[in-house]
XYZ file of C-alpha atoms in Angstrom:
595
model
C 38.643 48.166 -23.260
C 39.149 46.255 -19.687
C 35.463 45.243 -18.067
C 33.719 47.242 -21.101
C 32.016 44.497 -22.354
C 30.148 44.083 -26.435
C 27.006 42.227 -27.075
C 26.511 40.039 -30.235
C 24.519 37.113 -30.615
C 25.313 33.716 -31.834
C 22.843 30.923 -33.361
C 22.467 28.298 -31.883
C 20.009 25.275 -30.966
C 17.190 25.654 -29.072
C 18.426 21.840 -26.501
C 22.119 22.710 -26.846
C 20.977 26.047 -25.088
C 18.793 23.938 -23.102
C 21.430 21.580 -21.756
C 24.597 25.304 -21.261
C 21.091 26.777 -19.038
C 21.366 24.050 -16.564
C 25.139 24.091 -16.198
C 25.166 27.752 -16.289
C 21.649 26.355 -12.941
C 24.560 24.219 -11.713
C 22.305 21.024 -12.576
C 25.230 18.472 -12.693
C 22.468 15.634 -13.885
C 20.048 14.882 -16.138
C 18.334 11.473 -15.332
C 15.615 10.054 -17.137
C 14.934 7.455 -19.843
C 16.183 8.465 -23.477
C 13.385 7.835 -26.779
C 12.746 9.330 -30.218
C 11.464 12.599 -29.310
C 14.081 13.747 -26.226
C 17.414 12.106 -29.002
C 18.123 15.682 -30.014
C 18.304 17.063 -25.521
C 20.348 13.608 -24.785
C 22.496 14.499 -27.493
C 22.850 18.809 -26.402
C 23.865 16.950 -23.290
C 26.333 14.911 -23.927
C 28.088 16.823 -25.929
C 28.187 19.446 -23.427
C 31.626 20.681 -22.650
C 31.569 20.818 -18.368
C 30.070 19.283 -16.295
C 26.267 18.445 -17.080
C 25.307 14.080 -17.683
C 22.661 12.791 -18.665
C 21.862 9.524 -15.855
C 19.884 6.427 -17.997
C 17.138 5.022 -15.303
C 15.437 1.719 -15.895
C 12.076 3.657 -16.127
C 10.487 7.279 -16.020
C 8.811 6.811 -12.225
C 12.093 6.386 -10.828
C 14.108 9.075 -13.219
C 11.871 11.208 -11.262
C 13.067 9.986 -7.871
C 16.620 10.187 -9.122
C 15.708 13.750 -9.075
C 14.073 14.468 -6.332
C 16.582 13.199 -4.380
C 19.283 15.116 -5.958
C 16.880 18.220 -4.533
C 16.206 16.774 -2.053
C 20.350 16.087 -0.814
C 22.112 19.272 -2.208
C 19.353 21.825 -2.314
C 19.242 22.473 -6.324
C 17.177 21.728 -8.733
C 16.854 18.289 -10.167
C 15.885 17.405 -13.401
C 14.410 14.870 -16.081
C 14.018 14.020 -18.977
C 11.583 11.478 -21.189
C 10.512 11.272 -23.457
C 6.104 10.912 -25.394
C 4.048 8.321 -24.886
C 3.667 5.838 -22.013
C 7.287 7.512 -20.448
C 5.999 10.965 -20.238
C 2.791 9.487 -18.373
C 5.470 7.624 -16.037
C 7.125 11.403 -14.612
C 2.906 11.391 -13.441
C 3.136 9.752 -9.534
C 7.201 10.866 -9.212
C 6.311 14.578 -10.233
C 3.122 13.860 -7.272
C 5.687 13.259 -5.450
C 7.556 16.092 -5.534
C 4.920 18.354 -5.965
C 3.129 17.544 -2.301
C 6.362 17.601 -0.881
C 7.613 20.396 -2.303
C 11.050 19.037 -4.167
C 12.224 21.519 -6.755
C 12.341 19.486 -10.003
C 12.116 20.954 -13.843
C 10.802 17.824 -16.106
C 11.642 18.366 -19.354
C 9.149 16.559 -21.868
C 9.535 15.235 -25.233
C 7.107 15.363 -27.889
C 5.760 14.690 -31.636
C 6.452 17.400 -33.812
C 4.172 20.485 -34.159
C 2.870 20.132 -37.544
C 2.023 16.227 -36.680
C -0.096 17.709 -34.429
C -3.572 16.433 -34.787
C -2.338 13.285 -37.585
C -2.430 10.490 -35.873
C 1.732 11.119 -34.999
C 2.667 8.550 -32.499
C 2.186 8.957 -28.623
C -0.152 12.488 -29.520
C -0.679 14.601 -27.204
C -1.242 18.005 -28.426
C -4.982 18.555 -27.152
C -5.302 17.230 -31.506
C -7.781 15.803 -33.107
C -9.171 13.695 -30.919
C -5.473 12.911 -28.872
C -5.976 14.912 -24.928
C -3.875 17.286 -23.890
C -0.298 16.725 -21.506
C -0.700 20.098 -20.065
C -4.381 19.115 -18.446
C -1.849 16.307 -17.447
C 0.816 18.104 -15.619
C -0.608 21.296 -14.344
C -2.566 19.638 -11.197
C 0.759 17.912 -10.310
C 3.070 21.325 -11.287
C 4.381 24.884 -10.309
C 4.080 25.972 -13.405
C 3.620 23.704 -16.895
C 4.422 25.351 -20.603
C 4.121 23.843 -24.619
C 7.805 25.020 -25.584
C 6.079 25.995 -29.411
C 8.621 28.077 -30.699
C 12.729 28.294 -29.756
C 13.168 31.725 -29.697
C 10.220 31.544 -26.722
C 13.072 28.747 -24.656
C 15.454 31.759 -22.892
C 12.155 33.123 -21.142
C 9.706 29.923 -21.215
C 13.157 27.914 -19.267
C 14.545 31.031 -16.475
C 10.546 31.154 -15.528
C 9.891 27.586 -15.148
C 13.368 26.708 -12.524
C 12.462 29.920 -10.425
C 8.559 28.747 -9.980
C 10.382 26.010 -9.053
C 12.998 26.879 -6.354
C 10.852 29.792 -5.142
C 8.765 28.725 -1.758
C 5.967 27.088 -2.688
C 8.455 25.129 -4.355
C 7.359 22.142 -6.617
C 7.994 20.547 -9.646
C 7.226 22.623 -12.822
C 7.249 21.196 -16.503
C 8.229 22.015 -20.206
C 6.956 20.254 -23.444
C 9.040 20.213 -26.242
C 7.566 19.526 -29.485
C 11.110 17.263 -31.717
C 10.540 20.438 -34.306
C 10.935 22.843 -31.182
C 14.329 21.581 -29.691
C 15.030 20.909 -32.532
C 15.446 24.925 -33.740
C 17.667 27.816 -34.159
C 17.056 30.611 -31.377
C 19.638 33.449 -31.404
C 20.490 34.490 -27.679
C 22.961 36.607 -26.744
C 26.800 36.587 -26.874
C 29.308 38.114 -24.227
C 32.895 38.588 -26.785
C 35.346 40.199 -23.451
C 34.112 40.468 -19.865
C 30.642 38.195 -19.527
C 31.097 37.158 -16.377
C 27.510 36.791 -14.592
C 25.368 39.053 -17.185
C 25.747 36.682 -19.665
C 24.171 33.187 -17.365
C 21.359 35.398 -16.290
C 20.758 37.214 -19.718
C 17.342 36.473 -20.394
C 15.997 35.104 -17.193
C 13.881 37.292 -14.904
C 14.633 37.595 -10.861
C 13.400 35.426 -8.343
C 9.939 37.235 -7.076
C 10.991 38.864 -3.066
C 10.703 35.677 -0.738
C 7.612 37.489 1.407
C 7.784 38.368 5.261
C 5.678 37.743 8.123
C 2.459 39.354 8.016
C 3.282 42.773 11.130
C 0.456 41.954 13.421
C 0.503 38.153 13.083
C 3.956 39.087 14.232
C 2.991 40.500 16.996
C 0.522 37.860 17.848
C 3.674 34.800 17.848
C 5.885 36.702 19.872
C 3.123 37.721 22.131
C 2.221 33.437 22.033
C 6.201 32.419 22.607
C 7.103 35.581 25.211
C 4.348 34.463 27.303
C 4.346 30.629 27.828
C 6.184 28.524 30.088
C 7.659 26.216 27.956
C 7.665 25.223 24.595
C 7.046 21.975 22.294
C 8.648 22.634 18.439
C 7.672 19.993 16.107
C 9.231 20.584 13.190
C 8.964 19.848 10.199
C 10.802 18.795 6.256
C 10.385 21.975 5.144
C 13.126 22.973 7.821
C 15.963 20.132 6.752
C 14.636 20.890 2.944
C 15.194 24.839 2.662
C 18.556 23.739 5.339
C 17.372 25.622 7.916
C 18.657 23.283 10.753
C 21.230 26.362 13.017
C 18.458 28.452 12.913
C 16.094 25.881 13.977
C 18.502 24.884 16.531
C 19.528 28.723 17.689
C 16.537 28.918 18.948
C 14.593 26.060 20.735
C 17.935 26.488 22.881
C 16.651 30.356 22.810
C 13.206 29.270 24.072
C 14.539 26.353 26.129
C 12.879 24.557 24.131
C 11.594 20.417 23.359
C 11.982 19.209 20.142
C 9.578 16.984 17.488
C 9.667 15.987 14.946
C 7.344 15.115 11.798
C 7.840 11.382 10.537
C 10.072 13.138 6.824
C 11.742 15.255 8.868
C 13.998 12.785 11.645
C 17.885 14.906 9.982
C 16.081 17.925 11.298
C 16.844 17.927 14.425
C 20.047 16.756 16.294
C 17.963 12.765 17.875
C 20.855 12.300 20.749
C 19.908 15.896 22.074
C 18.242 16.169 25.804
C 16.525 18.436 24.319
C 14.585 15.364 21.462
C 11.243 13.894 21.587
C 10.636 11.989 19.606
C 8.203 11.315 15.384
C 5.511 13.148 16.351
C 2.464 11.229 14.840
C 1.281 8.194 14.088
C 4.235 6.027 13.882
C 5.912 7.826 16.545
C 6.897 7.971 20.178
C 4.669 8.001 23.548
C 7.251 10.718 24.961
C 5.950 13.505 22.657
C 2.296 13.591 23.479
C 3.906 13.638 27.069
C 5.734 16.416 26.893
C 3.338 18.703 24.762
C 0.167 17.200 27.140
C 2.522 20.590 29.518
C 3.554 22.681 27.434
C 0.882 25.632 26.866
C 2.277 27.099 23.740
C 3.390 24.592 20.247
C 5.720 26.115 17.775
C 5.773 24.237 13.983
C 8.590 25.203 12.347
C 8.486 24.029 8.011
C 5.521 21.829 8.686
C 1.747 22.316 8.009
C 1.154 19.532 10.239
C -0.655 17.079 8.152
C -2.188 14.025 9.076
C 1.209 11.595 9.590
C 2.336 13.731 12.117
C -0.256 14.899 13.580
C -2.640 12.133 15.188
C -2.635 11.121 18.000
C -1.603 14.499 18.772
C -5.190 16.490 17.809
C -7.000 17.165 21.314
C -4.207 18.456 22.675
C -2.867 20.868 20.056
C -6.763 22.162 19.818
C -6.428 23.714 23.571
C -3.675 24.726 23.023
C -2.323 28.629 21.004
C -0.352 27.192 18.315
C 2.528 29.117 15.784
C 3.698 28.356 12.610
C 6.908 29.067 10.449
C 6.046 27.851 6.549
C 5.208 29.839 3.712
C 2.004 27.833 3.668
C -0.914 28.239 6.399
C -1.382 25.234 9.663
C -3.215 22.509 8.911
C -5.028 23.121 12.610
C -5.487 26.447 14.171
C -2.950 28.798 14.787
C -0.683 32.131 13.593
C 0.518 31.619 10.781
C 4.227 33.001 10.289
C 3.938 33.360 6.306
C 7.441 33.422 5.286
C 11.063 32.068 4.586
C 11.568 29.658 8.468
C 15.444 30.237 8.519
C 15.229 33.617 8.691
C 11.620 33.918 10.281
C 13.112 31.347 13.330
C 15.768 34.786 12.672
C 13.491 37.362 13.242
C 11.894 35.782 16.753
C 15.231 35.106 18.340
C 15.694 38.629 17.521
C 12.085 39.739 19.220
C 12.274 37.475 21.760
C 13.737 36.967 25.663
C 16.703 34.476 25.960
C 14.981 31.273 27.760
C 17.578 28.727 28.119
C 16.464 26.529 30.756
C 15.850 22.626 30.326
C 12.967 21.633 29.107
C 10.560 19.751 31.380
C 11.855 16.261 31.804
C 11.169 13.517 30.002
C 12.221 9.876 29.128
C 14.142 10.018 25.763
C 12.432 8.724 22.896
C 12.171 5.135 22.715
C 15.485 5.202 19.650
C 17.202 1.598 18.773
C 20.384 0.688 20.924
C 22.086 -2.361 19.777
C 21.338 -5.282 17.699
C 21.229 -8.126 20.130
C 21.124 -11.335 18.333
C 17.917 -12.684 20.831
C 18.946 -15.875 18.332
C 14.293 -15.554 17.778
C 13.702 -14.806 14.347
C 15.061 -12.091 12.866
C 12.057 -8.341 13.617
C 11.635 -5.158 13.004
C 13.018 -3.612 15.550
C 16.908 -6.164 15.567
C 17.335 -5.267 11.750
C 16.946 -1.455 12.434
C 18.685 -2.257 15.356
C 21.541 -3.100 12.859
C 21.592 -0.893 10.278
C 21.884 1.774 13.165
C 25.367 0.252 14.737
C 26.218 0.091 10.716
C 25.278 3.617 8.779
C 27.794 5.680 9.049
C 27.228 9.696 10.287
C 28.046 11.101 7.431
C 25.296 8.962 5.775
C 21.853 9.919 3.494
C 19.463 7.362 4.249
C 16.333 6.547 2.504
C 13.313 4.992 4.065
C 10.415 3.569 1.752
C 6.498 2.489 2.605
C 5.129 -0.108 4.202
C 6.032 -1.967 7.661
C 9.820 -1.635 7.533
C 9.585 2.241 6.564
C 7.499 2.980 9.818
C 9.822 0.341 11.671
C 12.624 2.751 10.999
C 11.344 6.125 11.381
C 10.330 5.045 15.043
C 13.593 3.645 16.012
C 16.873 4.179 13.187
C 18.721 7.408 14.161
C 19.166 9.934 11.835
C 22.761 10.293 10.932
C 24.249 13.498 12.236
C 25.313 14.496 9.170
C 22.783 13.829 6.724
C 19.572 14.287 5.492
C 17.142 11.434 6.559
C 14.149 11.208 3.730
C 11.194 9.430 3.933
C 8.194 10.102 1.094
C 5.361 11.038 2.963
C 3.841 13.502 0.842
C 2.311 10.472 -2.069
C 3.991 8.177 0.047
C 4.753 5.556 -3.189
C 6.593 2.266 -2.533
C 9.383 2.011 -4.578
C 11.028 5.352 -4.370
C 13.956 4.791 -2.496
C 15.599 3.254 -5.120
C 15.892 6.557 -7.425
C 15.736 8.756 -5.148
C 18.626 7.219 -3.241
C 20.931 7.099 -6.224
C 19.952 10.805 -6.992
C 21.107 11.683 -3.732
C 24.665 9.114 -3.909
C 26.059 10.945 -7.057
C 24.611 14.661 -6.619
C 27.019 14.018 -2.894
C 29.356 11.282 -3.702
C 28.529 10.612 0.001
C 27.494 6.493 0.965
C 23.123 6.104 1.115
C 20.900 3.666 2.675
C 18.229 2.767 1.075
C 15.815 1.413 3.303
C 13.181 -1.300 2.084
C 11.132 -3.822 2.496
C 10.943 -7.321 -0.827
C 7.179 -4.992 -2.206
C 9.476 -1.903 -2.675
C 12.174 -3.525 -4.197
C 9.899 -5.460 -6.632
C 8.624 -2.185 -8.218
C 11.806 -0.210 -8.810
C 14.451 -2.498 -7.393
C 15.947 -3.376 -11.139
C 17.279 0.197 -10.890
C 19.956 -1.562 -9.188
C 21.677 -1.645 -13.145
C 21.393 2.106 -12.589
C 23.429 2.073 -10.166
C 26.325 -0.126 -10.871
C 26.088 1.543 -14.629
C 27.259 5.459 -12.695
C 29.222 3.316 -9.791
C 27.034 5.000 -7.031
C 27.914 4.407 -4.151
C 25.109 3.120 -2.447
C 24.155 0.696 0.198
C 20.291 -1.430 -1.084
C 19.282 -2.945 2.605
C 16.114 -5.003 1.411
C 14.409 -6.333 4.217
C 12.168 -9.362 3.340
C 9.083 -10.501 4.814
C 7.180 -12.275 1.721
C 4.465 -10.201 1.587
C 3.537 -6.871 1.271
C 2.902 -7.182 5.098
C 1.446 -3.433 6.196
C -1.453 -4.811 3.828
C -1.868 -8.375 5.318
C -1.573 -6.327 9.110
C -4.970 -4.215 8.320
C -6.577 -6.877 6.525
C -6.760 -9.098 10.347
C -6.948 -6.233 12.491
C -9.578 -4.300 10.719
C -11.195 -6.142 7.520
C -10.820 -10.451 10.245
C -8.400 -11.873 8.438
C -5.376 -12.253 6.075
C -6.272 -13.808 2.451
C -3.483 -14.888 0.641
C -3.058 -12.831 -1.727
C -0.617 -9.973 -0.209
C 1.116 -13.355 1.245
C 4.144 -14.622 -1.444
C 5.876 -17.416 -1.921
C 9.668 -17.532 -1.311
C 12.094 -14.597 -2.684
C 15.404 -15.320 -2.745
C 16.644 -11.234 -3.731
C 20.436 -11.646 -2.755
C 21.143 -14.927 -5.148
C 18.971 -12.700 -7.455
C 20.784 -10.188 -7.466
C 24.040 -11.430 -7.250
C 23.429 -14.362 -10.761
C 22.080 -10.662 -12.712
C 24.460 -7.855 -11.666
C 28.326 -9.583 -11.183
C 29.726 -6.061 -10.373
C 26.925 -5.514 -7.460
C 28.482 -6.505 -4.144
C 25.873 -8.728 -2.716
C 25.375 -10.286 0.641
C 22.593 -12.173 2.639
C 22.032 -11.853 5.997
C 20.629 -14.825 8.669
C 20.312 -12.633 11.607
C 20.787 -9.045 12.215
C 25.014 -9.574 13.619
C 25.521 -10.086 10.535
C 22.877 -7.697 9.303
C 25.359 -5.481 10.754
C 29.283 -7.051 8.947
C 27.537 -6.969 5.692
C 26.376 -2.735 5.945
C 30.245 -2.651 7.877
C 31.414 -4.048 4.749
C 29.968 -2.155 1.675
C 31.143 0.967 3.623
C 34.657 0.088 2.888
C 33.921 0.199 -0.418
C 33.351 2.353 -3.369
C 30.263 2.338 -5.314
C 26.473 0.179 -5.032
C 25.846 -3.318 -2.292
C 23.090 -4.945 -1.750
C 21.986 -6.696 1.408
C 18.728 -8.761 2.375
C 17.818 -10.359 5.051
C 14.437 -11.997 5.357
C 12.129 -10.929 8.414
C 8.751 -11.965 9.942
C 5.677 -10.599 7.961
C 3.392 -11.589 11.646
C 5.332 -8.721 13.351
C 3.185 -5.319 13.348
C 5.465 -1.847 13.310
C 5.035 0.792 15.490
C 2.087 1.999 13.208
C -0.040 3.242 15.663
C -3.125 2.401 14.776
C -1.817 -1.425 14.645
C -0.701 -1.211 18.130
C -4.307 0.586 18.876
C -6.527 -2.127 17.343
C -4.036 -5.127 18.420
C -3.873 -4.065 22.229
C -7.902 -3.647 22.363
C -8.516 -6.647 20.860
C -6.188 -8.372 22.958
C -6.638 -6.613 25.863
C -3.463 -5.580 26.610
C -0.504 -2.336 25.100
C 1.157 -4.340 22.199
C 4.970 -2.865 22.554
C 7.037 -2.032 19.151
C 8.471 -5.461 17.748
C 6.014 -7.904 19.160
C 4.133 -10.854 17.501
C 0.628 -10.246 18.798
C -1.346 -10.955 15.373
C 0.194 -14.769 14.266
C 1.420 -16.237 18.202
C 1.721 -19.402 18.574
C -0.639 -18.659 21.522
C -3.379 -17.271 19.048
C -3.150 -18.082 15.556
C -5.450 -19.833 13.147
C -5.279 -22.072 11.157
C -7.664 -21.362 8.688
C -5.184 -17.674 8.113
C -2.131 -17.908 6.030
C 1.685 -17.644 7.511
C 4.121 -18.639 5.068
C 3.093 -19.826 1.438
C 5.447 -21.751 -1.042
């Protein structure tokens, strides 16, 4: 009959079922590194008739960050697959970042066959025979973790893992797959006619209804915001990651509010708007504190306001009412509106009277203007200015940890139509090299990775992955031949820099050019050359690397450093100055350059 569905069953391997279900869930890439105990899954992905594709990374940490970047750029589930033993263990730091930052990632982890468990199997982590249990390793960095020992269990466990990963609070889900279970078969429903969506969702649990804010808390929050003359909004990654930018902008207009952003959410609000006052916290702008001082209520949106976002603001927040729109309660005292960010913002907009007057007059935040070439040694300010001039407005930007990251967070405007991602959950160096590739493959957009040499030496060999898959990534490596944030801390807090964190010079561009003939490579000697090389990278397809040397002695715009430097010199220090080793103050027992 025309729309009648006739149910039958078909027999298929567990790995083929997983590949098919991932594709039906909208997954386009499975990132990872192969091995004997995960090869069956990769073979199934390779054989799958649809668009799903395997991407082989150089390291499992970067494979997780590729899935993370894919998820941040698309809002969809990212997937990583790795083999047992060291491959599995290498997933942990990446999953920890996804857990801390609430990023939906599914990890599929191979294991030795069950009949070898506890019998001296190579890479055994079953918890038997004196081995440790992989479940105990992955459970703390996941929202859901299960070992699949019987093929018939996979429909329910896979569906649950996908659902939990994407349900607030979002985060990683882990399925541990012994090799014999992967190769095993199961009977699954097969719709002969009229399958449509019914067959695609067979066996999947319904997603739990999203919680709504407590009515008493909602009434209290409406009262606080309605009575406030001036509202200060601090928006975070939770608003960007859940696609609530429109609702945020609408409520800001409705309230006539000023807007600051957390360090990991610079793209959540238009950086060029007159309502934008800058980045909150230790890498942020003084204008945020000035505007918060004049506000009589603070509205947190998509952020719980962790230390990096509230540094320097605690005393002001203690003295004013705070409302927090987020699936989880804030780290500061306030009225929690626990629930979906976009829906809650719409509810507030309906219940609050419009007050569209402009927010209090304020100086615009000190984002960078043109990158003038003054002839001085390039520094963070001039380098980030050159990047700002070249950055396409539909590009994605992934900013790595360290002094370079602090400068970019403070001074690089977010593109109007792309992501600006900083992984502050765990703050692991080298995160961006994989994450940028994942975002670029997912969206096809030019993606900038902005990193220092320390991050490059950890995971920069993912350039090879970018070359192999022709990913449109521009790797911007600002090389100060040092772990410069460590050097700065040693100078300011430990009585002087030690030699182990200042390195012999490296020629990153020359090395990359020799290793990867297909990679477009440029070395910039000044900001003007950096800008020109970046503009050239925008014009072509595939990956590119642009490297420029910086002076590691410059103090980045990181408030604890600036405050301590200024106190030691008896003067204020502006971001981009070199108070640590300038010509008047450096002592010869402290290393400037080595080599």
